Each structure stands twice: as structure tokens, then as C-alpha cells.
PDB file of C-alpha atoms and ligand atoms in Angstrom:
ATOM      1  CA  MET A   1     -19.205 -72.642  -0.298  1.00 35.00           C
ATOM      2  CA  ARG A   2     -21.032 -75.875   0.244  1.00 37.00           C
ATOM      3  CA  THR A   3     -18.347 -77.993   1.837  1.00 37.00           C
ATOM      4  CA  ARG A   4     -17.259 -75.109   4.056  1.00 40.00           C
ATOM      5  CA  HIS A   5     -20.727 -74.403   5.311  1.00 41.00           C
ATOM      6  CA  LEU A   6     -21.425 -78.053   6.025  1.00 39.00           C
ATOM      7  CA  ALA A   7     -18.257 -78.278   8.075  1.00 41.00           C
ATOM      8  CA  VAL A   8     -18.857 -75.279  10.322  1.00 42.00           C
ATOM      9  CA  LEU A   9     -21.679 -76.358  12.578  1.00 43.00           C
ATOM     10  CA  PRO A  10     -20.778 -80.001  13.127  1.00 45.00           C
ATOM     11  CA  ALA A  11     -17.379 -78.845  14.344  1.00 45.00           C
ATOM     12  CA  ALA A  12     -18.955 -76.604  16.973  1.00 44.00           C
ATOM     13  CA  LEU A  13     -21.435 -79.280  17.978  1.00 43.00           C
ATOM     14  CA  ALA A  14     -18.741 -81.924  18.136  1.00 42.00           C
ATOM     15  CA  ALA A  15     -16.688 -79.735  20.439  1.00 43.00           C
ATOM     16  CA  SER A  16     -19.672 -79.208  22.719  1.00 45.00           C
ATOM     17  CA  LEU A  17     -20.484 -82.921  22.716  1.00 40.00           C
ATOM     18  CA  LEU A  18     -16.915 -83.751  23.582  1.00 40.00           C
ATOM     19  CA  LEU A  19     -17.017 -81.347  26.519  1.00 39.00           C
ATOM     20  CA  ALA A  20     -20.317 -82.768  27.713  1.00 38.00           C
ATOM     21  CA  SER A  21     -19.155 -86.355  27.511  1.00 36.00           C
ATOM     22  CA  CYS A  22     -16.017 -85.514  29.478  1.00 36.00           C
ATOM     23  CA  GLY A  23     -18.187 -84.342  32.359  1.00 34.00           C
ATOM     24  CA  GLY A  24     -17.227 -80.750  31.728  1.00 35.00           C
ATOM     25  CA  ASP A  25     -20.656 -79.633  30.563  1.00 38.00           C
ATOM     26  CA  ALA A  26     -21.222 -75.938  30.454  1.00 40.00           C
ATOM     27  CA  GLY A  27     -24.604 -75.391  32.052  1.00 42.00           C
ATOM     28  CA  SER A  28     -27.035 -76.551  34.683  1.00 44.00           C
ATOM     29  CA  GLY A  29     -30.220 -76.204  32.626  1.00 47.00           C
ATOM     30  CA  GLU A  30     -32.716 -78.957  31.988  1.00 50.00           C
ATOM     31  CA  GLY A  31     -32.317 -80.271  28.498  1.00 52.00           C
ATOM     32  CA  THR A  32     -29.165 -80.617  26.497  1.00 52.00           C
ATOM     33  CA  GLU A  33     -29.025 -80.761  22.740  1.00 53.00           C
ATOM     34  CA  GLY A  34     -25.618 -81.364  21.282  1.00 66.00           C
ATOM     35  CA  GLY A  35     -24.106 -80.430  24.636  1.00 83.00           C
ATOM     36  CA  VAL A  36     -25.997 -77.136  24.906  1.00 93.00           C
ATOM     37  CA  ALA A  37     -27.950 -76.808  28.143  1.00 93.00           C
ATOM     38  CA  LEU A  38     -31.378 -75.204  27.680  1.00 97.00           C
ATOM     39  CA  VAL A  39     -33.779 -73.803  30.279  1.00 97.00           C
ATOM     40  CA  THR A  40     -36.607 -75.924  28.837  1.00 96.00           C
ATOM     41  CA  GLU A  41     -35.786 -79.244  27.282  1.00 93.00           C
ATOM     42  CA  GLY A  42     -36.330 -79.390  23.562  1.00 95.00           C
ATOM     43  CA  SER A  43     -36.733 -75.617  23.127  1.00 97.00           C
ATOM     44  CA  LEU A  44     -34.586 -72.585  22.615  1.00 98.00           C
ATOM     45  CA  THR A  45     -36.324 -69.854  24.627  1.00 98.00           C
ATOM     46  CA  VAL A  46     -35.727 -66.303  23.457  1.00 98.00           C
ATOM     47  CA  CYS A  47     -36.592 -63.132  25.380  1.00 98.00           C
ATOM     48  CA  THR A  48     -37.509 -60.179  23.199  1.00 98.00           C
ATOM     49  CA  ASN A  49     -39.235 -56.802  23.526  1.00 98.00           C
ATOM     50  CA  PRO A  50     -41.771 -55.917  20.818  1.00 98.00           C
ATOM     51  CA  PRO A  51     -43.091 -53.723  19.338  1.00 98.00           C
ATOM     52  CA  TYR A  52     -39.817 -53.143  17.524  1.00 98.00           C
ATOM     53  CA  GLU A  53     -40.588 -53.629  13.847  1.00 98.00           C
ATOM     54  CA  PRO A  54     -38.896 -54.984  11.764  1.00 98.00           C
ATOM     55  CA  PHE A  55     -36.876 -56.811  14.432  1.00 98.00           C
ATOM     56  CA  GLU A  56     -39.680 -58.079  16.693  1.00 98.00           C
ATOM     57  CA  TYR A  57     -43.377 -57.298  16.438  1.00 98.00           C
ATOM     58  CA  GLU A  58     -46.637 -59.131  16.849  1.00 97.00           C
ATOM     59  CA  GLU A  59     -48.595 -60.361  13.882  1.00 97.00           C
ATOM     60  CA  ASP A  60     -51.680 -62.572  14.267  1.00 97.00           C
ATOM     61  CA  GLY A  61     -50.761 -63.226  17.894  1.00 95.00           C
ATOM     62  CA  GLU A  62     -47.237 -64.330  17.033  1.00 97.00           C
ATOM     63  CA  VAL A  63     -43.923 -62.546  17.499  1.00 98.00           C
ATOM     64  CA  VAL A  64     -42.169 -62.211  14.135  1.00 98.00           C
ATOM     65  CA  GLY A  65     -39.277 -60.193  12.705  1.00 98.00           C
ATOM     66  CA  LEU A  66     -35.635 -60.280  11.694  1.00 98.00           C
ATOM     67  CA  ASP A  67     -34.362 -61.109  15.193  1.00 98.00           C
ATOM     68  CA  ILE A  68     -36.893 -63.916  15.510  1.00 98.00           C
ATOM     69  CA  ASP A  69     -35.998 -65.386  12.123  1.00 98.00           C
ATOM     70  CA  ILE A  70     -32.303 -65.315  13.019  1.00 98.00           C
ATOM     71  CA  VAL A  71     -32.774 -67.087  16.361  1.00 98.00           C
ATOM     72  CA  ARG A  72     -35.045 -69.584  14.638  1.00 98.00           C
ATOM     73  CA  GLU A  73     -32.037 -70.509  12.503  1.00 98.00           C
ATOM     74  CA  VAL A  74     -30.084 -71.093  15.734  1.00 98.00           C
ATOM     75  CA  ALA A  75     -32.903 -73.294  17.081  1.00 98.00           C
ATOM     76  CA  ASP A  76     -33.034 -75.229  13.794  1.00 97.00           C
ATOM     77  CA  ASP A  77     -29.290 -75.889  13.928  1.00 97.00           C
ATOM     78  CA  LEU A  78     -29.672 -77.133  17.509  1.00 96.00           C
ATOM     79  CA  GLY A  79     -32.579 -79.319  16.435  1.00 96.00           C
ATOM     80  CA  VAL A  80     -35.048 -77.719  18.872  1.00 96.00           C
ATOM     81  CA  GLU A  81     -38.206 -75.591  18.772  1.00 97.00           C
ATOM     82  CA  LEU A  82     -38.062 -71.823  19.155  1.00 98.00           C
ATOM     83  CA  VAL A  83     -40.165 -70.368  21.981  1.00 98.00           C
ATOM     84  CA  THR A  84     -40.545 -66.572  22.212  1.00 98.00           C
ATOM     85  CA  LYS A  85     -41.077 -64.752  25.525  1.00 98.00           C
ATOM     86  CA  VAL A  86     -42.051 -61.082  25.562  1.00 98.00           C
ATOM     87  CA  THR A  87     -40.281 -59.255  28.399  1.00 98.00           C
ATOM     88  CA  PRO A  88     -39.347 -55.644  29.246  1.00 98.00           C
ATOM     89  CA  PHE A  89     -36.139 -54.447  27.575  1.00 98.00           C
ATOM     90  CA  GLU A  90     -34.623 -53.525  30.948  1.00 98.00           C
ATOM     91  CA  GLY A  91     -34.305 -57.172  32.049  1.00 98.00           C
ATOM     92  CA  ILE A  92     -33.114 -58.209  28.606  1.00 98.00           C
ATOM     93  CA  GLN A  93     -30.212 -55.789  28.466  1.00 98.00           C
ATOM     94  CA  SER A  94     -29.230 -56.087  32.154  1.00 98.00           C
ATOM     95  CA  GLY A  95     -28.694 -59.844  31.985  1.00 98.00           C
ATOM     96  CA  ALA A  96     -31.506 -60.445  34.524  1.00 98.00           C
ATOM     97  CA  ASP A  97     -33.616 -62.562  32.131  1.00 98.00           C
ATOM     98  CA  LEU A  98     -30.614 -64.750  31.352  1.00 98.00           C
ATOM     99  CA  ASN A  99     -29.416 -64.990  34.948  1.00 98.00           C
ATOM    100  CA  THR A 100     -32.821 -66.092  36.253  1.00 98.00           C
ATOM    101  CA  ASP A 101     -33.163 -68.686  33.464  1.00 98.00           C
ATOM    102  CA  ASN A 102     -36.169 -66.871  32.051  1.00 98.00           C
ATOM    103  CA  CYS A 103     -34.656 -67.564  28.640  1.00 98.00           C
ATOM    104  CA  ASP A 104     -31.609 -69.057  26.930  1.00 98.00           C
ATOM    105  CA  ILE A 105     -30.960 -66.160  24.614  1.00 98.00           C
ATOM    106  CA  VAL A 106     -31.921 -62.504  24.223  1.00 99.00           C
ATOM    107  CA  ALA A 107     -32.631 -61.134  20.747  1.00 99.00           C
ATOM    108  CA  SER A 108     -34.049 -57.642  20.838  1.00 98.00           C
ATOM    109  CA  GLY A 109     -32.087 -55.261  18.641  1.00 98.00           C
ATOM    110  CA  ILE A 110     -29.579 -55.108  21.489  1.00 98.00           C
ATOM    111  CA  THR A 111     -26.600 -52.862  20.938  1.00 98.00           C
ATOM    112  CA  ILE A 112     -23.321 -54.372  22.078  1.00 98.00           C
ATOM    113  CA  THR A 113     -21.891 -51.976  24.666  1.00 98.00           C
ATOM    114  CA  GLU A 114     -18.979 -52.317  27.058  1.00 98.00           C
ATOM    115  CA  GLU A 115     -21.255 -51.990  30.051  1.00 98.00           C
ATOM    116  CA  ARG A 116     -23.530 -54.774  28.819  1.00 98.00           C
ATOM    117  CA  GLN A 117     -20.569 -56.970  27.921  1.00 98.00           C
ATOM    118  CA  ALA A 118     -19.820 -57.150  31.633  1.00 98.00           C
ATOM    119  CA  LYS A 119     -23.239 -58.763  32.206  1.00 98.00           C
ATOM    120  CA  ILE A 120     -24.008 -60.688  29.003  1.00 98.00           C
ATOM    121  CA  ASP A 121     -21.957 -62.691  26.518  1.00 98.00           C
ATOM    122  CA  PHE A 122     -22.636 -61.291  23.041  1.00 98.00           C
ATOM    123  CA  SER A 123     -22.496 -63.066  19.718  1.00 98.00           C
ATOM    124  CA  ASP A 124     -20.680 -61.641  16.729  1.00 98.00           C
ATOM    125  CA  PRO A 125     -22.468 -58.478  15.528  1.00 98.00           C
ATOM    126  CA  TYR A 126     -25.316 -59.049  13.054  1.00 98.00           C
ATOM    127  CA  PHE A 127     -26.709 -55.555  12.334  1.00 98.00           C
ATOM    128  CA  ASP A 128     -25.427 -51.952  12.172  1.00 97.00           C
ATOM    129  CA  ALA A 129     -27.520 -49.241  13.806  1.00 97.00           C
ATOM    130  CA  ASP A 130     -27.691 -45.504  14.439  1.00 98.00           C
ATOM    131  CA  GLN A 131     -30.071 -43.337  16.431  1.00 98.00           C
ATOM    132  CA  GLY A 132     -32.840 -41.362  14.758  1.00 98.00           C
ATOM    133  CA  LEU A 133     -35.156 -38.530  15.683  1.00 98.00           C
ATOM    134  CA  LEU A 134     -38.867 -38.957  14.935  1.00 98.00           C
ATOM    135  CA  VAL A 135     -40.855 -35.716  14.833  1.00 98.00           C
ATOM    136  CA  PRO A 136     -44.328 -34.598  13.706  1.00 97.00           C
ATOM    137  CA  GLU A 137     -44.468 -33.896   9.980  1.00 95.00           C
ATOM    138  CA  GLY A 138     -43.536 -30.310   9.160  1.00 94.00           C
ATOM    139  CA  SER A 139     -41.702 -29.781  12.439  1.00 95.00           C
ATOM    140  CA  ASP A 140     -38.394 -27.928  12.303  1.00 95.00           C
ATOM    141  CA  LEU A 141     -36.736 -30.198  14.874  1.00 98.00           C
ATOM    142  CA  ASP A 142     -33.694 -31.548  13.070  1.00 97.00           C
ATOM    143  CA  SER A 143     -30.695 -31.367  15.395  1.00 97.00           C
ATOM    144  CA  VAL A 144     -29.601 -31.552  19.025  1.00 97.00           C
ATOM    145  CA  GLU A 145     -29.613 -27.732  19.155  1.00 97.00           C
ATOM    146  CA  SER A 146     -33.183 -27.504  17.890  1.00 98.00           C
ATOM    147  CA  LEU A 147     -34.321 -29.700  20.799  1.00 98.00           C
ATOM    148  CA  GLU A 148     -33.376 -27.109  23.389  1.00 96.00           C
ATOM    149  CA  GLY A 149     -36.370 -26.595  25.670  1.00 97.00           C
ATOM    150  CA  LYS A 150     -38.237 -29.531  24.093  1.00 98.00           C
ATOM    151  CA  THR A 151     -39.117 -32.884  25.634  1.00 98.00           C
ATOM    152  CA  VAL A 152     -37.848 -36.034  23.985  1.00 98.00           C
ATOM    153  CA  GLY A 153     -39.414 -39.466  24.496  1.00 98.00           C
ATOM    154  CA  VAL A 154     -36.935 -42.301  24.957  1.00 98.00           C
ATOM    155  CA  GLN A 155     -37.181 -46.026  25.623  1.00 98.00           C
ATOM    156  CA  GLN A 156     -36.111 -47.132  29.085  1.00 98.00           C
ATOM    157  CA  ALA A 157     -32.628 -48.660  29.404  1.00 98.00           C
ATOM    158  CA  THR A 158     -31.755 -48.203  25.730  1.00 98.00           C
ATOM    159  CA  THR A 159     -28.735 -46.667  24.074  1.00 98.00           C
ATOM    160  CA  GLY A 160     -31.102 -43.991  22.733  1.00 98.00           C
ATOM    161  CA  GLU A 161     -31.918 -42.949  26.279  1.00 98.00           C
ATOM    162  CA  THR A 162     -28.232 -42.807  27.192  1.00 98.00           C
ATOM    163  CA  TRP A 163     -27.424 -40.894  24.029  1.00 98.00           C
ATOM    164  CA  ALA A 164     -30.175 -38.316  24.649  1.00 98.00           C
ATOM    165  CA  GLN A 165     -29.066 -37.791  28.233  1.00 97.00           C
ATOM    166  CA  GLU A 166     -25.420 -37.465  27.254  1.00 98.00           C
ATOM    167  CA  ASN A 167     -26.468 -34.793  24.801  1.00 98.00           C
ATOM    168  CA  GLY A 168     -28.236 -32.827  27.498  1.00 98.00           C
ATOM    169  CA  LEU A 169     -31.759 -33.420  26.175  1.00 98.00           C
ATOM    170  CA  GLN A 170     -34.759 -33.331  28.437  1.00 98.00           C
ATOM    171  CA  THR A 171     -36.062 -36.888  28.318  1.00 98.00           C
ATOM    172  CA  VAL A 172     -39.275 -38.632  29.247  1.00 98.00           C
ATOM    173  CA  GLN A 173     -38.905 -42.391  29.670  1.00 98.00           C
ATOM    174  CA  PHE A 174     -41.255 -45.032  28.239  1.00 98.00           C
ATOM    175  CA  GLU A 175     -41.150 -48.772  28.714  1.00 98.00           C
ATOM    176  CA  ASP A 176     -41.411 -49.650  25.044  1.00 98.00           C
ATOM    177  CA  LEU A 177     -41.428 -48.179  21.560  1.00 98.00           C
ATOM    178  CA  GLY A 178     -45.216 -48.417  21.311  1.00 98.00           C
ATOM    179  CA  LEU A 179     -45.753 -46.204  24.371  1.00 98.00           C
ATOM    180  CA  GLN A 180     -43.020 -43.862  23.156  1.00 98.00           C
ATOM    181  CA  ILE A 181     -44.783 -43.320  19.816  1.00 97.00           C
ATOM    182  CA  GLN A 182     -48.159 -43.013  21.534  1.00 97.00           C
ATOM    183  CA  ALA A 183     -46.774 -40.123  23.609  1.00 98.00           C
ATOM    184  CA  LEU A 184     -45.552 -38.427  20.440  1.00 97.00           C
ATOM    185  CA  LYS A 185     -49.011 -38.842  18.897  1.00 96.00           C
ATOM    186  CA  THR A 186     -50.742 -37.254  21.873  1.00 97.00           C
ATOM    187  CA  GLY A 187     -48.215 -34.436  22.099  1.00 96.00           C
ATOM    188  CA  GLN A 188     -46.895 -35.502  25.502  1.00 98.00           C
ATOM    189  CA  VAL A 189     -43.399 -35.263  23.989  1.00 98.00           C
ATOM    190  CA  ASP A 190     -42.127 -33.127  21.094  1.00 98.00           C
ATOM    191  CA  ALA A 191     -39.899 -35.782  19.535  1.00 98.00           C
ATOM    192  CA  ALA A 192     -38.745 -39.361  20.034  1.00 98.00           C
ATOM    193  CA  VAL A 193     -35.281 -40.918  19.864  1.00 98.00           C
ATOM    194  CA  ASN A 194     -34.764 -44.595  19.100  1.00 98.00           C
ATOM    195  CA  ASP A 195     -32.805 -46.741  16.634  1.00 98.00           C
ATOM    196  CA  ILE A 196     -33.412 -45.285  13.186  1.00 97.00           C
ATOM    197  CA  ALA A 197     -34.262 -48.632  11.601  1.00 97.00           C
ATOM    198  CA  VAL A 198     -37.457 -48.908  13.692  1.00 98.00           C
ATOM    199  CA  LEU A 199     -38.754 -45.399  12.955  1.00 97.00           C
ATOM    200  CA  GLY A 200     -39.585 -46.050   9.281  1.00 92.00           C
ATOM    201  CA  PRO A 201     -43.041 -47.557   9.848  1.00 91.00           C
ATOM    202  CA  PHE A 202     -44.234 -44.313  11.484  1.00 95.00           C
ATOM    203  CA  VAL A 203     -43.248 -42.037   8.615  1.00 94.00           C
ATOM    204  CA  SER A 204     -46.549 -42.732   6.854  1.00 84.00           C
ATOM    205  CA  GLU A 205     -48.450 -41.927  10.055  1.00 91.00           C
ATOM    206  CA  GLY A 206     -47.896 -38.178  10.147  1.00 93.00           C
ATOM    207  CA  PHE A 207     -44.302 -38.275  11.317  1.00 96.00           C
ATOM    208  CA  GLU A 208     -40.955 -37.723   9.668  1.00 97.00           C
ATOM    209  CA  ILE A 209     -37.322 -38.441  10.433  1.00 97.00           C
ATOM    210  CA  GLY A 210     -35.926 -35.132  11.692  1.00 97.00           C
ATOM    211  CA  ALA A 211     -32.346 -36.306  12.028  1.00 98.00           C
ATOM    212  CA  ASN A 212     -30.056 -39.300  11.855  1.00 97.00           C
ATOM    213  CA  PHE A 213     -27.480 -39.345  14.655  1.00 98.00           C
ATOM    214  CA  SER A 214     -24.608 -41.537  13.592  1.00 97.00           C
ATOM    215  CA  THR A 215     -23.722 -43.576  16.689  1.00 98.00           C
ATOM    216  CA  GLY A 216     -22.138 -46.550  14.907  1.00 98.00           C
ATOM    217  CA  GLU A 217     -23.882 -49.220  17.008  1.00 98.00           C
ATOM    218  CA  GLN A 218     -23.960 -52.948  16.348  1.00 98.00           C
ATOM    219  CA  TYR A 219     -26.549 -55.496  17.466  1.00 98.00           C
ATOM    220  CA  GLY A 220     -25.616 -58.806  19.053  1.00 98.00           C
ATOM    221  CA  LEU A 221     -27.519 -61.805  20.372  1.00 99.00           C
ATOM    222  CA  GLY A 222     -26.906 -62.383  24.075  1.00 98.00           C
ATOM    223  CA  VAL A 223     -26.471 -65.473  26.252  1.00 98.00           C
ATOM    224  CA  LYS A 224     -25.782 -65.943  29.950  1.00 98.00           C
ATOM    225  CA  LYS A 225     -22.200 -65.118  30.912  1.00 98.00           C
ATOM    226  CA  GLY A 226     -20.044 -68.200  30.630  1.00 97.00           C
ATOM    227  CA  ASN A 227     -22.448 -70.209  28.435  1.00 97.00           C
ATOM    228  CA  THR A 228     -19.788 -70.837  25.803  1.00 96.00           C
ATOM    229  CA  ALA A 229     -21.517 -73.929  24.409  1.00 97.00           C
ATOM    230  CA  LEU A 230     -24.551 -71.879  23.367  1.00 98.00           C
ATOM    231  CA  LEU A 231     -22.469 -68.873  22.334  1.00 98.00           C
ATOM    232  CA  ASP A 232     -20.363 -71.064  20.023  1.00 98.00           C
ATOM    233  CA  ALA A 233     -23.520 -72.558  18.520  1.00 97.00           C
ATOM    234  CA  VAL A 234     -25.000 -69.069  17.953  1.00 98.00           C
ATOM    235  CA  ASN A 235     -21.850 -67.824  16.243  1.00 98.00           C
ATOM    236  CA  ALA A 236     -21.678 -70.968  14.116  1.00 98.00           C
ATOM    237  CA  THR A 237     -25.248 -70.339  12.954  1.00 98.00           C
ATOM    238  CA  LEU A 238     -24.503 -66.667  12.227  1.00 98.00           C
ATOM    239  CA  GLU A 239     -21.524 -67.762  10.152  1.00 98.00           C
ATOM    240  CA  ARG A 240     -23.574 -70.371   8.315  1.00 98.00           C
ATOM    241  CA  ILE A 241     -26.402 -67.976   7.427  1.00 98.00           C
ATOM    242  CA  ARG A 242     -23.892 -65.371   6.226  1.00 97.00           C
ATOM    243  CA  GLU A 243     -22.286 -67.963   3.969  1.00 97.00           C
ATOM    244  CA  ASP A 244     -25.330 -69.738   2.600  1.00 97.00           C
ATOM    245  CA  GLY A 245     -27.277 -66.565   1.747  1.00 97.00           C
ATOM    246  CA  THR A 246     -29.972 -66.964   4.429  1.00 98.00           C
ATOM    247  CA  TYR A 247     -28.899 -63.793   6.246  1.00 98.00           C
ATOM    248  CA  ASP A 248     -29.070 -61.684   3.069  1.00 97.00           C
ATOM    249  CA  GLU A 249     -32.473 -63.108   2.278  1.00 97.00           C
ATOM    250  CA  LEU A 250     -33.854 -62.387   5.754  1.00 98.00           C
ATOM    251  CA  TYR A 251     -32.280 -58.934   5.843  1.00 98.00           C
ATOM    252  CA  THR A 252     -33.765 -57.982   2.493  1.00 97.00           C
ATOM    253  CA  GLN A 253     -37.160 -59.382   3.463  1.00 97.00           C
ATOM    254  CA  HIS A 254     -37.348 -57.427   6.725  1.00 97.00           C
ATOM    255  CA  ILE A 255     -35.304 -54.293   6.049  1.00 95.00           C
ATOM    256  CA  GLY A 256     -36.326 -53.763   2.443  1.00 92.00           C
ATOM    257  CA  THR A 257     -32.819 -53.321   1.039  1.00 90.00           C
ATOM    258  CA  ALA A 258     -29.872 -55.656   0.585  1.00 90.00           C
ATOM    259  CA  PRO A 259     -27.215 -55.512   3.327  1.00 89.00           C
ATOM    260  CA  ALA A 260     -24.617 -53.825   1.126  1.00 68.00           C
ATOM    261  CA  ASP A 261     -23.082 -51.632   3.831  1.00 52.00           C
ATOM    262  CA  SER A 262     -24.036 -50.074   7.148  1.00 40.00           C
ATOM    263  CA  ALA A 263     -25.867 -47.265   5.380  1.00 36.00           C
ATOM    264  CA  SER A 264     -28.396 -49.744   4.044  1.00 36.00           C
ATOM    265  CA  ALA A 265     -29.585 -50.388   7.580  1.00 37.00           C
ATOM    266  CA  SER A 266     -31.118 -46.959   7.822  1.00 36.00           C
ATOM    267  CA  ALA A 267     -31.948 -46.317   4.173  1.00 37.00           C
ATOM    268  CA  SER A 268     -35.440 -47.778   4.369  1.00 38.00           C
ATOM    269  CA  ALA A 269     -36.240 -45.769   7.479  1.00 37.00           C
ATOM    270  CA  SER A 270     -34.914 -42.402   6.445  1.00 38.00           C
ATOM    271  CA  ALA A 271     -35.938 -41.896   2.853  1.00 38.00           C
ATOM    272  CA  GLU A 272     -37.019 -43.360  -0.423  1.00 38.00           C
ATOM    273  CA  PRO A 273     -34.024 -44.259  -2.541  1.00 38.00           C
ATOM    274  CA  SER A 274     -33.492 -41.123  -4.595  1.00 38.00           C
ATOM    275  CA  PRO A 275     -34.151 -41.493  -8.304  1.00 38.00           C
ATOM    276  CA  SER A 276     -31.028 -41.340 -10.406  1.00 38.00           C
ATOM    277  CA  ASP A 277     -30.197 -38.269 -12.463  1.00 34.00           C
ATOM    278  CA  SER A 278     -32.522 -37.586 -15.365  1.00 32.00           C
TER     279      SER A 278
HETATM  280  N1  LIG B 301     -30.470 -50.813  20.254  1.00 69.79           N
HETATM  281  C1  LIG B 301     -30.983 -50.170  21.403  1.00 69.79           C
HETATM  282  C2  LIG B 301     -30.334 -50.682  22.656  1.00 69.79           C
HETATM  283  O1  LIG B 301     -29.725 -51.683  22.638  1.00 69.79           O
HETATM  284  C3  LIG B 301     -32.487 -50.281  21.533  1.00 69.79           C
HETATM  285  C4  LIG B 301     -33.031 -51.683  21.539  1.00 69.79           C
HETATM  286  C5  LIG B 301     -34.482 -51.779  21.945  1.00 69.79           C
HETATM  287  N2  LIG B 301     -35.016 -53.036  21.526  1.00 69.79           N
HETATM  288  C6  LIG B 301     -36.287 -53.427  21.628  1.00 69.79           C
HETATM  289  N3  LIG B 301     -36.622 -54.559  21.130  1.00 69.79           N
HETATM  290  N4  LIG B 301     -37.156 -52.680  22.193  1.00 69.79           N
HETATM  291  O2  LIG B 301     -30.438 -50.105  23.683  1.00 69.79           O
END
């Protein structure tokens, strides 16, 4: 509701300001906006790894997508510009980009895992995800068993790679989703595993979803460990956009369905909504 939503962010900002003015400021970065230290004054710098449509992908020389729109809301609430930096996923998920002040925040369809929580502070979850198997149209690859003796392309340092290895699959590693799909096109690999929500765009290109592996993952935005001022601001923005309808709007715009439940996250990637009984 209106009064509630108006109250949320100022409270977080006020708390940060109070901390800053008491000399207990949280970071050592250049600029501060509302008590939040930023690596470049006046900007919120986000590291992200496209191509990963619909979360981050390039369009007319600009990185766009659901993740980008969500962090832009964070930047807006902080009163700063959003700057996007394209970096390999490895450094995003390991905390290296945050630790070297390459960026303030990482937004890259990052699954919250225990191992990563030791290296990154994650926001509240903002998206539910599962793994999917992309195969050439007409292929009979549709399960872990069917992949016996086959090679599976995976993206380096992702949960899909870990999942495939844990399931005993023979993997070939690629630095990003684009290279992974390219290898499937040229026949270098027999199938590809990545988050199911990013496989949809390739279904019209001679591929199909062979299987949906329900891993029950959740995406979070990440900040440097201990940067509570920024983490609080990020969570306040996530709460605001959930309450004022912005999140639903962005989700529907990028995912193609309303965020009714976790199943909706993969619905657009796996199949057309089935027509009702006739
Ligand atoms: N959700 C998976 C993970 O966290 C894959 C994310 C890959 N993201 C990207 N933008 N390439 O490992």
C-alpha cells in the first residue's frame, strides 16, 4: 500500500545515513549516496554476463534485461546512474569482481548457493530457476540416462556445470551461453545444460527442450561481503518493487508470463501454454 511503500526506503536510507554520520560508515569506496559507498561516485556499477536472455543481453549496443531493469530500480532509489560492466561469470560468482572493486553489485542470474554465500552477500531471492536440457529438434535425449556416452556443453562456474558433473555427465565447458549454444549448433556437443529460463529463445532455432531438471534454485543480487549499507538498500528496493507492482510488470515484460508461482519461471521456455479442453 502507498504509505507502506513510501516508508520502506527512507527508513533504510536513514539508518545508513545515521551510521555514516556517526563515523561508522560501511565502505571505503569513492562516492557515498545516502551512506552507501560506491566504487565510482554517482554511479551504481553492476557486473553482468550476457548473453543470458531475458536476464542480460545486448540490444543496440546496450545491455538490457530483467536483471538490468531490477538493478536500475536500485540505482534510482539511491539517486545514482546505473553503469553496466560485462565480465566473465567466473569472477561474478566467485566474489572476485566485488572484492577488486570492479563493481558494486553483481546481477547475472546468479543462483544463491551455500558455497557462494561464503564469498558474496546475497539479497533476498528474486527469481526461481531450474536446469534445462537443450537438444537438437527430433533428438531422443530427454533424461540423464539418455545422455550416457554423449557430450554435454555447460557454462563455466555455473550451477548447471556442477549439476551435470554431479550427475556423471561428460561435460565440455564454455565461457558463456553464446559459445555453449554455438557448440551445439556445430555439433561439437550433443546437448547443453543451463538454466531453463534462458533456453526458450533457441527453441525456434532448430532446438527443443529435452528435459527440465527440477533443481529448485533461486537467484539473488550480490554485493561485497560486509557491505550491509548497500545490501539493505538492495533489499529495500526489492521489497518496494514487489509491493508497488514494478516487479510483476518487469517479470511479465521479460519472462512473458505473470509471476504466479515458480512454475511460471520456466513456462515460457519449455512450452506454449496448452489450450484448455475443447
Ligand atoms: N544460475 C546459474 C548459476 O548461478 C547460471 C547463471 C549464469 N548467468 C549468466 N548471466 N551467464 O550458476
